[in-house]
Coordinates of C-alpha atoms and ligand atoms in Angstrom, one line a residue:
M1 CA -0.1 9.9 5.7
R2 CA -0.3 10.0 9.5
R3 CA 2.1 12.3 11.1
S4 CA 2.9 13.2 15.0
V5 CA 2.8 17.1 14.9
I6 CA 4.3 19.0 17.8
T7 CA 1.4 21.5 18.8
G8 CA 2.7 22.9 22.0
T9 CA 5.8 23.1 24.1
G10 CA 6.7 24.1 27.8
S11 CA 9.6 23.9 30.2
Y12 CA 10.2 24.6 33.9
L13 CA 13.5 25.4 36.0
P14 CA 13.8 25.3 39.7
E15 CA 14.1 28.8 41.2
R16 CA 17.1 28.2 42.9
I17 CA 20.3 28.9 40.6
L18 CA 23.9 27.6 41.6
T19 CA 26.2 29.8 39.4
N20 CA 30.0 28.7 38.8
E21 CA 31.3 31.4 41.3
E22 CA 29.2 30.1 44.0
L23 CA 30.3 26.1 43.0
A24 CA 34.2 27.2 43.2
T25 CA 33.4 27.9 46.8
F26 CA 33.0 24.4 47.7
V27 CA 34.3 22.7 45.0
D28 CA 38.1 22.8 43.4
T29 CA 37.2 24.6 40.2
S30 CA 36.8 28.1 38.8
D31 CA 34.1 29.8 36.7
E32 CA 36.8 30.2 34.1
W33 CA 37.5 26.7 33.7
I34 CA 33.7 25.6 33.5
R35 CA 32.8 28.4 31.1
T36 CA 35.8 27.7 28.7
R37 CA 35.4 23.8 28.8
T38 CA 31.8 23.5 28.8
G39 CA 30.0 26.7 28.1
I40 CA 28.1 26.3 31.3
R41 CA 27.5 29.7 33.5
Q42 CA 25.0 28.3 36.0
R43 CA 22.6 25.4 36.7
H44 CA 19.3 25.2 38.6
V45 CA 18.9 23.0 41.5
A46 CA 15.6 21.6 42.8
A47 CA 14.0 22.6 46.1
E48 CA 14.4 19.6 48.8
N49 CA 10.7 18.9 48.5
E50 CA 10.6 19.1 44.8
L51 CA 10.4 16.0 42.8
T52 CA 10.9 15.1 39.3
S53 CA 7.1 14.9 38.8
D54 CA 6.8 18.2 40.1
L55 CA 9.2 19.6 37.5
A56 CA 7.5 17.5 34.7
A57 CA 4.0 18.7 35.7
H58 CA 4.9 22.4 35.6
A59 CA 6.6 21.8 32.1
A60 CA 3.7 19.6 30.9
E61 CA 1.0 22.3 32.2
K62 CA 2.9 24.8 30.0
A63 CA 3.0 22.5 26.9
L64 CA -0.8 21.8 27.1
E65 CA -1.6 25.4 27.5
S66 CA 0.4 26.2 24.4
A67 CA -1.3 23.5 22.3
E68 CA -4.5 24.8 23.8
L69 CA -5.5 21.3 25.1
A70 CA -6.9 20.3 28.5
P71 CA -5.4 17.2 30.5
G72 CA -8.5 15.2 29.5
D73 CA -7.5 15.2 25.8
V74 CA -4.2 13.3 26.5
D75 CA -4.0 9.7 25.5
A76 CA -0.6 9.1 26.8
V77 CA 1.8 10.3 28.9
L78 CA 5.8 9.3 28.6
V79 CA 8.4 10.7 30.8
A80 CA 11.9 10.4 30.0
T81 CA 13.9 10.5 32.9
T82 CA 16.9 8.6 34.7
T83 CA 15.9 10.4 38.2
P84 CA 12.3 9.1 39.0
D85 CA 10.8 9.9 42.0
Y86 CA 10.5 6.4 43.0
T87 CA 12.1 3.2 41.6
F88 CA 8.0 2.3 40.9
P89 CA 5.6 3.6 40.1
A90 CA 6.6 5.3 37.0
T91 CA 7.0 9.1 37.5
A92 CA 4.6 9.3 34.3
C93 CA 1.8 7.7 36.8
V94 CA 2.6 10.5 39.2
V95 CA 2.4 13.1 36.5
Q96 CA -0.8 11.7 35.1
E97 CA -2.2 12.2 38.7
K98 CA -0.8 15.5 39.3
L99 CA -1.8 16.7 36.1
G100 CA -5.4 15.1 36.0
V101 CA -4.9 13.0 33.1
P102 CA -7.9 10.8 33.2
A103 CA -7.9 7.2 34.1
G104 CA -7.3 4.8 31.2
A105 CA -4.4 6.8 29.7
M106 CA -1.1 5.1 28.8
A107 CA 1.5 6.2 31.3
F108 CA 5.2 5.1 31.5
D109 CA 8.9 6.2 32.0
L110 CA 11.4 5.8 29.4
Q111 CA 15.1 5.3 30.6
A112 CA 17.5 6.3 27.9
V113 CA 19.6 9.0 30.0
C114 CA 20.7 11.9 28.0
S115 CA 19.1 10.3 24.8
G116 CA 15.8 10.0 26.4
F117 CA 13.9 12.7 24.6
I118 CA 15.0 11.2 21.1
Y119 CA 14.0 7.9 22.3
G120 CA 10.6 9.2 23.5
L121 CA 10.1 11.0 20.0
T122 CA 10.6 7.6 18.4
V123 CA 8.3 5.8 20.7
A124 CA 5.7 8.6 20.7
D125 CA 5.8 8.9 16.8
S126 CA 5.2 5.2 16.5
L127 CA 2.2 5.2 19.2
I128 CA 0.8 7.7 16.8
R129 CA 1.5 6.5 13.5
S130 CA 0.2 2.8 14.4
G131 CA -3.1 4.6 15.4
Q132 CA -3.0 3.4 19.3
V133 CA -3.1 7.2 20.3
R134 CA -3.9 10.6 19.0
R135 CA -2.3 12.8 21.7
V136 CA 0.9 12.4 23.6
L137 CA 2.3 14.3 26.4
L138 CA 6.3 13.6 26.0
I139 CA 8.3 14.8 29.0
G140 CA 11.8 15.3 29.7
A141 CA 12.3 15.6 33.5
E142 CA 15.3 15.4 35.6
T143 CA 16.9 16.1 39.3
L144 CA 20.2 15.0 38.2
T145 CA 21.9 17.1 41.0
R146 CA 20.7 14.0 43.0
L147 CA 23.0 12.1 41.6
L148 CA 26.0 14.0 41.9
D149 CA 29.2 13.6 44.0
W150 CA 29.9 17.3 45.1
Q151 CA 33.5 15.9 45.7
D152 CA 34.1 14.8 42.0
R153 CA 34.8 17.9 40.3
T154 CA 34.9 16.2 36.8
T155 CA 31.0 15.5 37.1
C156 CA 29.6 17.8 39.5
V157 CA 30.1 21.0 37.8
L158 CA 28.3 19.5 34.8
F159 CA 24.8 18.9 35.6
G160 CA 21.4 20.5 36.6
D161 CA 17.8 20.1 37.2
G162 CA 14.8 20.9 34.9
A163 CA 12.1 19.8 32.8
G164 CA 10.7 20.5 29.1
A165 CA 7.6 18.9 27.7
V166 CA 6.0 18.9 24.1
V167 CA 2.5 17.8 23.0
L168 CA 2.3 15.7 19.9
E169 CA -1.0 15.3 18.3
A170 CA -1.8 13.0 15.2
G171 CA -2.2 15.0 11.6
E172 CA -2.3 14.2 8.1
G173 CA 0.7 14.9 5.8
E174 CA 1.5 14.2 2.1
G175 CA 4.3 11.9 3.0
T176 CA 7.1 14.4 2.0
V177 CA 9.8 16.4 3.9
A178 CA 7.1 19.3 3.5
D179 CA 4.9 17.6 5.8
R180 CA 4.4 19.1 9.5
G181 CA 5.5 16.6 12.0
V182 CA 8.3 14.1 12.9
L183 CA 9.7 13.2 9.8
H184 CA 12.3 10.7 10.7
T185 CA 13.9 9.3 14.0
V186 CA 17.1 7.2 14.7
S187 CA 17.8 5.7 18.4
R188 CA 20.9 3.8 18.7
A189 CA 22.7 2.1 21.7
D190 CA 25.9 0.3 22.2
G191 CA 26.1 -1.3 25.8
R192 CA 29.9 -2.1 25.4
Y193 CA 30.6 1.3 26.5
R194 CA 28.3 1.6 29.3
E195 CA 31.3 2.1 32.0
L196 CA 32.4 5.2 30.4
L197 CA 29.2 6.8 31.9
H198 CA 27.5 5.3 34.4
T199 CA 26.1 5.5 38.2
D200 CA 28.0 3.3 40.5
G201 CA 24.5 2.1 41.9
G202 CA 21.1 1.1 41.5
P203 CA 17.9 -1.0 43.0
S204 CA 19.3 -4.2 41.7
S205 CA 23.2 -3.9 42.3
T206 CA 23.7 -1.9 45.3
G207 CA 20.1 -0.8 46.9
T208 CA 21.3 2.5 46.4
V209 CA 20.9 5.3 43.6
G210 CA 24.8 6.0 43.2
H211 CA 26.5 8.6 41.8
I212 CA 27.5 9.8 38.3
R213 CA 30.6 8.6 37.1
M214 CA 32.4 9.5 33.7
Q215 CA 35.3 9.2 31.7
G216 CA 34.7 12.8 30.2
R217 CA 37.6 12.7 27.2
E218 CA 36.5 9.4 26.0
V219 CA 32.6 10.1 26.2
F220 CA 33.5 13.4 24.3
R221 CA 35.5 11.6 21.4
H222 CA 32.4 9.1 21.1
A223 CA 29.9 11.8 21.3
V224 CA 31.1 13.9 18.1
T225 CA 31.3 10.7 16.0
N226 CA 27.9 9.1 17.1
I227 CA 25.8 12.2 17.1
A228 CA 27.3 13.3 13.6
D229 CA 26.4 9.8 12.3
A230 CA 23.0 10.0 13.6
M231 CA 22.2 13.3 12.1
R232 CA 23.5 12.4 8.9
E233 CA 21.5 9.3 9.0
V234 CA 18.2 11.1 9.5
M235 CA 18.9 13.8 6.9
Q236 CA 19.7 11.4 4.4
A237 CA 16.6 9.0 5.3
A238 CA 14.5 12.5 4.5
G239 CA 16.4 13.6 1.4
V240 CA 17.4 16.8 3.0
S241 CA 20.7 18.6 3.4
A242 CA 22.4 20.7 6.1
R243 CA 21.6 23.6 4.2
D244 CA 17.9 22.9 4.3
I245 CA 18.0 22.9 8.4
D246 CA 16.4 26.0 9.9
L247 CA 17.4 25.3 13.5
F248 CA 19.7 22.8 15.1
V249 CA 18.5 22.0 18.7
P250 CA 20.9 19.7 20.1
H251 CA 21.3 17.9 23.8
Q252 CA 23.2 20.5 25.5
A253 CA 25.9 18.5 27.0
N254 CA 29.1 20.5 26.0
V255 CA 29.0 23.8 23.8
R256 CA 32.8 22.3 22.2
I257 CA 30.7 19.1 21.3
L258 CA 27.9 21.3 19.9
D259 CA 30.6 23.5 17.7
A260 CA 32.3 20.4 16.7
T261 CA 29.3 18.7 15.5
A262 CA 27.9 21.8 13.7
R263 CA 31.1 22.4 12.0
K264 CA 31.4 18.8 10.7
L265 CA 27.9 18.7 9.2
G266 CA 28.4 22.3 7.8
I267 CA 25.4 24.1 9.9
P268 CA 26.4 27.7 10.7
P269 CA 26.8 29.0 14.2
E270 CA 23.6 31.2 14.0
K271 CA 21.4 28.2 13.4
V272 CA 22.6 26.4 16.7
M273 CA 20.2 26.7 19.8
L274 CA 22.6 27.1 22.8
T275 CA 20.9 27.0 26.5
I276 CA 23.6 25.2 28.2
A277 CA 25.0 28.4 29.8
E278 CA 21.8 28.7 31.6
H279 CA 21.1 25.3 33.0
G280 CA 24.0 23.0 32.1
N281 CA 23.4 19.4 31.1
T282 CA 19.9 18.5 32.2
S283 CA 19.8 15.1 30.4
A284 CA 16.7 14.3 29.2
A285 CA 15.1 17.7 29.9
S286 CA 17.7 19.5 27.6
I287 CA 16.3 19.5 24.2
P288 CA 12.8 20.0 25.3
L289 CA 14.0 23.0 27.4
A290 CA 16.1 24.0 24.3
L291 CA 13.2 23.7 22.0
D292 CA 10.6 25.6 24.2
A293 CA 13.1 28.5 24.5
A294 CA 13.6 28.5 20.5
V295 CA 9.8 28.7 20.2
K296 CA 9.4 31.5 22.8
Q297 CA 12.4 33.5 21.3
G298 CA 10.8 33.1 17.8
R299 CA 13.8 31.3 16.6
A300 CA 11.7 27.9 15.8
K301 CA 8.4 28.8 13.9
P302 CA 5.7 26.9 12.4
G303 CA 6.9 25.3 9.4
D304 CA 10.4 25.5 10.3
L305 CA 12.8 22.1 9.7
L306 CA 14.4 21.2 13.0
L307 CA 17.0 18.6 13.6
L308 CA 17.8 17.2 17.0
E309 CA 20.4 14.9 18.5
A310 CA 21.3 13.5 21.8
M311 CA 24.1 11.1 23.3
G312 CA 24.3 9.9 26.7
G313 CA 25.3 6.9 29.1
G314 CA 24.6 3.5 27.7
F315 CA 26.0 4.6 25.3
T316 CA 22.4 5.8 23.9
W317 CA 22.6 8.3 20.9
G318 CA 20.3 9.3 18.3
A319 CA 18.8 12.2 16.2
A320 CA 15.5 13.4 14.9
L321 CA 14.1 15.4 12.0
L322 CA 10.8 17.3 12.3
R323 CA 8.9 20.2 10.7
L324 CA 7.3 22.3 13.5
Ligands
UT7_1 O1 25.4 14.2 28.3 C1 26.1 13.0 28.3 C2 27.2 13.1 27.5 N1 28.3 13.7 28.4 C3 29.1 14.4 27.5 O2 28.9 14.5 26.3 C4 30.3 15.1 28.3 C5 31.6 14.8 27.2 N2 32.9 15.1 28.1 C6 33.1 16.5 28.1 O3 32.3 17.5 28.1 C7 34.4 16.9 28.6 O4 35.1 16.1 28.6 C8 34.5 17.7 30.1 C9 33.8 18.9 30.4 C10 33.9 16.5 30.8 C11 35.9 17.7 30.5 O5 36.7 18.4 29.7 P1 38.0 18.0 29.0 O6 38.7 19.2 28.3 O7 37.8 16.8 28.4 O8 39.2 17.9 30.2 P2 39.6 16.9 31.1 O9 38.9 15.9 31.6 O10 40.7 16.4 29.8 O11 40.6 17.4 32.1 C12 41.5 18.5 31.8 C13 42.1 19.0 33.0 C14 42.4 17.9 34.1 O12 44.0 18.2 34.6 P3 45.1 17.4 34.1 O13 45.2 16.2 34.3 O14 45.2 18.2 32.7 O15 46.1 18.2 35.1 C15 41.3 17.6 35.1 O16 41.9 17.1 36.3 O17 41.1 19.6 33.6 C16 41.0 19.4 35.0 N3 39.7 19.2 35.7 C17 39.1 20.6 36.2 N4 39.6 21.5 36.6 C18 38.9 22.5 37.1 C19 38.7 18.5 35.5 N5 37.5 18.9 36.0 C20 37.7 20.2 36.2 C21 37.0 21.2 37.1 N6 37.6 22.3 37.3 N7 35.6 21.2 37.3

């Protein structure tokens, strides 16, 4: 059975760090509030001339390096992002050109907000298993600080910029849970809740990019339920239980959401990968950033069973089970 195996990971965070303390000098907030309510200590902010495609290309270069592949080996570039360089062309096409991925490769963006990386895994896995492509560069990249209203303390303290990437390659498995590769994914949406987390602008509505608006408490409530349901669904489909999971690599939105979800599923704290303190909520970039950190720290090793999840605007949410 054909499987999509992660053979390389990479990440990139912009140089400029904005700490909670510095933020509190121009926003009515405090380091104490941000840390205890969210787990965030700092976020990275892209330089003025740094675009989402730059962050994406840096992360992708490192992922290719770790997979020991050259840009010419890539059949498809997928960029999960809510903050593209331009309305069009797709940031993936800009990244293709920046990396030197040859003409003729597939390249497109995927917009599922914070769930973009999970949606991307679903799409990349389908493309590989259907035999259309053999090697996919899947990138989550965001310059989310460009969508922030710095007067709105309920949102501006939460988000940051960054990028993470993985290389997925076609491999052969037995069709069992022992296989390396993506074992199961679920990607879900419910547009009835779109007002709870959205931007108040867009190309077709206002002609502007708008700012992030969120009813945090409501989103929090839905997040815990939806994420837990999606995680149970992927584990059930693959016939594994929470005890079998080697590492939980969640979307980094709020440490309290992650604690509540892990507790609900019976995943012990030492199996939860947490990077939110370093970079805040980086939307589609957060799972591949956490995954790359886990690989680098030796917390995720070849053969390990990983459980990923995300929830975001739309609402969109999902989970993925994979063996490294
Ligand atoms: O990645 C996409 C998915 N997004 C999420 O999953 C985010 C989900 N939501 C959350 O993470 C949390 O709801 C927040 C972190 C956004 C907010 O935490 P909360 O515990 O739900 O706080 P709250 O909104 O209920 O606000 C509590 C208090 C309020 O004051 P009063 O009304 O109790 O007097 C807020 O005005 O905290 C106040 N507050 C702040 N105080 C200092 C809100 N933001 C701030 C702030 N600094 N930045």
